[in-house]
PDB file of C-alpha atoms in Angstrom:
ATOM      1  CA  UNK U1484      62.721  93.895 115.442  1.00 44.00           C
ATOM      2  CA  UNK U1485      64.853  91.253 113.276  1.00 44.00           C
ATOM      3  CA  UNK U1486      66.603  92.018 110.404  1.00 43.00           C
ATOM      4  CA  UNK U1487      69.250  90.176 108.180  1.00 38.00           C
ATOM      5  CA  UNK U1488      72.086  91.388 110.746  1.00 41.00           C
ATOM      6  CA  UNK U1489      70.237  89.626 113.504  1.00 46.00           C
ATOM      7  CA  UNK U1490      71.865  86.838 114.706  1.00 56.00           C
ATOM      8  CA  UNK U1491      69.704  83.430 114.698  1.00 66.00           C
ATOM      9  CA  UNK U1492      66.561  83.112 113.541  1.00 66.00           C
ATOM     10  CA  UNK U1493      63.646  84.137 115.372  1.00 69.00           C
ATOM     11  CA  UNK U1494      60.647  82.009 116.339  1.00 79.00           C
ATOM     12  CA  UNK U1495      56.749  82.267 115.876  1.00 85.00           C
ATOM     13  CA  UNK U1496      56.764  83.433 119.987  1.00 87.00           C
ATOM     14  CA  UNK U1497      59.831  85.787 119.910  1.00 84.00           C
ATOM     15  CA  UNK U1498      57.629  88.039 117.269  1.00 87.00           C
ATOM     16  CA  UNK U1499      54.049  86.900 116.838  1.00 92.00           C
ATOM     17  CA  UNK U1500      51.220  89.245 119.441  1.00 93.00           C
ATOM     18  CA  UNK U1501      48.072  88.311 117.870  1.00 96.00           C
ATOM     19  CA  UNK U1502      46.137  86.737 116.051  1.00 96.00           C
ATOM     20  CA  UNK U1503      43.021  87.823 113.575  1.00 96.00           C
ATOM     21  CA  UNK U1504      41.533  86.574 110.262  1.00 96.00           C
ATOM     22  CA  UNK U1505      42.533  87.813 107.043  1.00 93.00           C
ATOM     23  CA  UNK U1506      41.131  87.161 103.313  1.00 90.00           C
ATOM     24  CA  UNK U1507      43.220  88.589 100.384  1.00 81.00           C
ATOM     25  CA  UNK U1508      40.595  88.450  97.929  1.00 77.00           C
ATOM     26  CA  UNK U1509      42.939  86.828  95.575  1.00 69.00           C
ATOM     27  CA  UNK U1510      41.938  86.026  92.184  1.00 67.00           C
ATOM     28  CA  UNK U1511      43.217  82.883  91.804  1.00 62.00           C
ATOM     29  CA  UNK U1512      41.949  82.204  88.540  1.00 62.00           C
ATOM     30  CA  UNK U1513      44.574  85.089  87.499  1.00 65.00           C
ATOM     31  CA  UNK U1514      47.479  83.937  89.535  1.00 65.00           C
ATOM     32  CA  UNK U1515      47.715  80.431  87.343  1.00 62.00           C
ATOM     33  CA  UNK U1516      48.721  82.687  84.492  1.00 65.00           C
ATOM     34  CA  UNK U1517      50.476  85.482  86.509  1.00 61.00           C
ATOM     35  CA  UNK U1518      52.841  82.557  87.796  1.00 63.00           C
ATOM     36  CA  UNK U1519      53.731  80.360  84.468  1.00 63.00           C
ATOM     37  CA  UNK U1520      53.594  83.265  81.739  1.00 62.00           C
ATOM     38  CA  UNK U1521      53.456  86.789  83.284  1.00 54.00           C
ATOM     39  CA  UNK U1522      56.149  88.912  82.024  1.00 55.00           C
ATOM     40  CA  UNK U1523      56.986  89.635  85.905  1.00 52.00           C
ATOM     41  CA  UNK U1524      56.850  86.102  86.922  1.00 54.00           C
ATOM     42  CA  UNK U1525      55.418  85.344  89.939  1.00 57.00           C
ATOM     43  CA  UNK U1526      52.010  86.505  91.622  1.00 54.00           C
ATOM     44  CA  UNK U1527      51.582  90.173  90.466  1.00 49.00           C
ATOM     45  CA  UNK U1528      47.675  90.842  89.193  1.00 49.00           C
ATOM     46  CA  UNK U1529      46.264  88.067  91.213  1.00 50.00           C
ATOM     47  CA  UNK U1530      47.319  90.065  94.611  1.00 59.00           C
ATOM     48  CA  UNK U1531      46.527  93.318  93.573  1.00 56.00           C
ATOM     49  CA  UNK U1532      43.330  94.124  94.794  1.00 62.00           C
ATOM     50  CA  UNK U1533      41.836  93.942  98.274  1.00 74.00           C
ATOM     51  CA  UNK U1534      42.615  92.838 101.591  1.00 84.00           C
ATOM     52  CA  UNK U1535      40.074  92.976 104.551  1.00 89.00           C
ATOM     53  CA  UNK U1536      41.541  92.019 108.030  1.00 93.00           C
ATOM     54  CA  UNK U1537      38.859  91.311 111.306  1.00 95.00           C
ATOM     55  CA  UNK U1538      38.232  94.269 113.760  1.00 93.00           C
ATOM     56  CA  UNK U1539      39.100  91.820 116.365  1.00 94.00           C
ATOM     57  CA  UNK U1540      42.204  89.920 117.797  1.00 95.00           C
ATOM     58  CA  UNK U1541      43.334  87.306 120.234  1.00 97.00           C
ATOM     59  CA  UNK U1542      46.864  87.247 121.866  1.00 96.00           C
ATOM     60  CA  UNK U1543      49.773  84.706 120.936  1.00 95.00           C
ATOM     61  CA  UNK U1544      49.652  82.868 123.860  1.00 95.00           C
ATOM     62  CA  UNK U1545      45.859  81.756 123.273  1.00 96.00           C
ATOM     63  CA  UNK U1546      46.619  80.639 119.660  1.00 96.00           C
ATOM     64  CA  UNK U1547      50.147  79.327 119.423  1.00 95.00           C
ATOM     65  CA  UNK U1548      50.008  76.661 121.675  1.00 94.00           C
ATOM     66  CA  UNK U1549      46.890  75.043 119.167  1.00 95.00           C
ATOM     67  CA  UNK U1550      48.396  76.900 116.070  1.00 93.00           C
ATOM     68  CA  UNK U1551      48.206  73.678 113.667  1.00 92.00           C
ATOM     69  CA  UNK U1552      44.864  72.471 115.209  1.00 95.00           C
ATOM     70  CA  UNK U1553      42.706  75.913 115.103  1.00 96.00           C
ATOM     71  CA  UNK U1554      39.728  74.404 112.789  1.00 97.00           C
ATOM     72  CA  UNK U1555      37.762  77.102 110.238  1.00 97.00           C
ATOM     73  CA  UNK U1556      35.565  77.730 107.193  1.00 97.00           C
ATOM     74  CA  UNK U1557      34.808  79.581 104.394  1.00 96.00           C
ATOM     75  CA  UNK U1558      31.106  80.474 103.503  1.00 97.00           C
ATOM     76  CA  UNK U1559      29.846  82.120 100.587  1.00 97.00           C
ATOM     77  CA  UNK U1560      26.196  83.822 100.522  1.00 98.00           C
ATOM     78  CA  UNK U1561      25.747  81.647 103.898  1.00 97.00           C
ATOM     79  CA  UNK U1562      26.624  78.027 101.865  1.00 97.00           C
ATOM     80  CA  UNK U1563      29.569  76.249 103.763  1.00 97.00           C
ATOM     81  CA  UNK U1564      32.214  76.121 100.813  1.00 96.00           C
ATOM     82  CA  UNK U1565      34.442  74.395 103.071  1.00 95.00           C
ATOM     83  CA  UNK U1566      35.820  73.593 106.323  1.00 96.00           C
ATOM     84  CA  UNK U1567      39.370  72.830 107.328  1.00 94.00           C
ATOM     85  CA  UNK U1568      42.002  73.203 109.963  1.00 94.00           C
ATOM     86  CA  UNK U1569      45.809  75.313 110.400  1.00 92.00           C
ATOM     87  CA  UNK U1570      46.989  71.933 110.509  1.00 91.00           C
ATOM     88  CA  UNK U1571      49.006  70.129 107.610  1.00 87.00           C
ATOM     89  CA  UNK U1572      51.045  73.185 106.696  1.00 83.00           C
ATOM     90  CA  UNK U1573      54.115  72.561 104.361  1.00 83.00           C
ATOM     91  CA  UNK U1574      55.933  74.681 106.335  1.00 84.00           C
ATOM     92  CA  UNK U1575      55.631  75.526 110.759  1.00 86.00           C
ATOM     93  CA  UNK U1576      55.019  78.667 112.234  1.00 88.00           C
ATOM     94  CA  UNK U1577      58.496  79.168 112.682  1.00 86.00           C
ATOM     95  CA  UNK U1578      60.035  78.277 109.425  1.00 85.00           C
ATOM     96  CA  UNK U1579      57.560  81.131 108.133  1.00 84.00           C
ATOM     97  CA  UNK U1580      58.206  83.899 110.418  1.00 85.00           C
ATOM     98  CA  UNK U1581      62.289  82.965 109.911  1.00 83.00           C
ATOM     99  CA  UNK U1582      61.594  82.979 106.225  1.00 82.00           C
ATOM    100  CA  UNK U1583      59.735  86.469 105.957  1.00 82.00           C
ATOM    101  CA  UNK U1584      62.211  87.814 108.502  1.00 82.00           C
ATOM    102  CA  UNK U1585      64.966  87.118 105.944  1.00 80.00           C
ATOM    103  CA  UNK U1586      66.712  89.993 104.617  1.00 80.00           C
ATOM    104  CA  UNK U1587      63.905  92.588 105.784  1.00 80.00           C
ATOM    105  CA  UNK U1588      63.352  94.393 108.683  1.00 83.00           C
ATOM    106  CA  UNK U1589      60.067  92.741 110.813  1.00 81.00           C
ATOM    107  CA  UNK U1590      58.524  96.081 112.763  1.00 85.00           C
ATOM    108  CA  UNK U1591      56.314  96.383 115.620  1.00 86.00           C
ATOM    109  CA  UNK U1592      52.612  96.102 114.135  1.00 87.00           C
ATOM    110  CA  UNK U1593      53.743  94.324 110.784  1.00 87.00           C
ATOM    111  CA  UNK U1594      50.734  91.623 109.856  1.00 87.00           C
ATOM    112  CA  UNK U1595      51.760  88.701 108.210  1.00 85.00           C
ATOM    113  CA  UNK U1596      49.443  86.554 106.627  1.00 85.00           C
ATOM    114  CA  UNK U1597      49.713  82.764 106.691  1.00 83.00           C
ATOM    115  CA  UNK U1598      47.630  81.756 103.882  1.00 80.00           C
ATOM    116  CA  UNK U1599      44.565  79.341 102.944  1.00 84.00           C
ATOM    117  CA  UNK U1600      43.430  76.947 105.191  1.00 88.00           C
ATOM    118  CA  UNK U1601      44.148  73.646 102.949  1.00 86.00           C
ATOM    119  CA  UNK U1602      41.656  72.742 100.476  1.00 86.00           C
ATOM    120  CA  UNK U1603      39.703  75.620 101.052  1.00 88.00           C
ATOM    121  CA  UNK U1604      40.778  77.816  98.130  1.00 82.00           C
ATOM    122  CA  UNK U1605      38.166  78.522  95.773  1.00 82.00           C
ATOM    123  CA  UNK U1606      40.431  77.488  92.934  1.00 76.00           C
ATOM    124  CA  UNK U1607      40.767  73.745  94.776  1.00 83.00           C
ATOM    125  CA  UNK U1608      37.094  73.675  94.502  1.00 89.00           C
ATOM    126  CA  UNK U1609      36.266  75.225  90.852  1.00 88.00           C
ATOM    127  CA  UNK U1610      34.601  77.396  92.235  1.00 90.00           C
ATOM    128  CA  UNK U1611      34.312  81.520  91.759  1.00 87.00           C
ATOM    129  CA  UNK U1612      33.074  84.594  93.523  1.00 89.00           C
ATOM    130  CA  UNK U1613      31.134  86.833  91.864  1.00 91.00           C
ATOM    131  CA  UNK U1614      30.144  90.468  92.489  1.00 91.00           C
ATOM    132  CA  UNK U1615      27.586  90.845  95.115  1.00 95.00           C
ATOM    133  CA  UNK U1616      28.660  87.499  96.805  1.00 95.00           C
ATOM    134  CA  UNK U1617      29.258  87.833 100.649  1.00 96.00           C
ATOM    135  CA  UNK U1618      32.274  85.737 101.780  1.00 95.00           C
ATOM    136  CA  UNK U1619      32.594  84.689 105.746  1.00 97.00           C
ATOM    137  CA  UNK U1620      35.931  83.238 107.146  1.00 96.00           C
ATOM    138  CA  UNK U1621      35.312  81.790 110.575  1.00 97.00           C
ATOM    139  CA  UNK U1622      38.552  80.604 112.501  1.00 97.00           C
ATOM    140  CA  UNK U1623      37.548  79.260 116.157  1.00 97.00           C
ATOM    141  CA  UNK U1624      39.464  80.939 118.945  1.00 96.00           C
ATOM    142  CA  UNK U1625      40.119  83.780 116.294  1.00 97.00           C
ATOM    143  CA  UNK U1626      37.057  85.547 115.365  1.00 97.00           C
ATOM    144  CA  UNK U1627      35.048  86.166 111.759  1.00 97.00           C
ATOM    145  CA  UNK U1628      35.493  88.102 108.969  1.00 97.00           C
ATOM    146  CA  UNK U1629      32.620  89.223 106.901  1.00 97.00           C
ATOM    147  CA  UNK U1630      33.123  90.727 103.719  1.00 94.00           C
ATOM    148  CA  UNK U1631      30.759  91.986  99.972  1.00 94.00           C
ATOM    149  CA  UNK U1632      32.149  91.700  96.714  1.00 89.00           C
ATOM    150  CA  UNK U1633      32.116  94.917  95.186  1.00 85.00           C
ATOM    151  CA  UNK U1634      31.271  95.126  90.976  1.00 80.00           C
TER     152      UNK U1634
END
């Protein structure tokens, strides 16, 4: 485990085992507000909802060596909303994992999620989920993640 009393940063392959596909369901047509007038500042209602994670995994060493060139997409009711690759990132895989590992304790079994695959936010495209919608993230090498929009 790192922690803030751990000397040097660590790196993407000193902690990363696996890799899956995660959506946060975030409503990102709530975070514009929660970030420039929410009374908490910052992201607070816009993350506070649901998470769903794949049943399946791949190790480390089959994703980091292609970590900024794993292509994906997004597909709502079956219509292709986008597609897009890991690649293009403001910040590396390393730069991330040093960042989160900051001042906190990383643990055995923590997930970390890296974000949305660039341009491939629903908010980038004006477009909205709705309730009953079924959303599919596809990453290749990684595996699928199917999930329904509750009411």
């Amino acid at each position: 485990a790192w922690d803030s009393a751990t000397e040097g940063a660590p790196t993407a392959a000193d902690v990363i085992g696996a890799f899956t596909v995660v959506n946060d369901f975030s409503a990102r047509d709530l975070q514009w507000a929660d970030e420039r007038g929410g009374a908490f500042s910052g992201v607070v209602k816009a993350k506070s909802f649901a998470t769903g994670m794949a049943a399946t995994v791949v190790t480390a060493d089959e994703i980091l060596p292609i970590v900024d060139a794993v292509r994906g997409r997004v597909a709502v009711n079956g219509e292709t909303w986008c597609e897009g690759t890991t690649g293009g990132g403001v910040f590396d895989l390393d730069a991330i994992v040093a960042h989160v590992a900051r001042d906190e304790r990383l643990v055995p079994g923590e997930v970390l999620s890296l974000g949305t695959l660039a341009g491939c936010c629903g908010l980038e495209l004006d477009r909205f989920l709705q309730p009953g919608d079924t959303v599919t993230l596809e990453l290749d090498g990684v595996g699928t993640l199917t999930n329904t929009v509750a009411a």
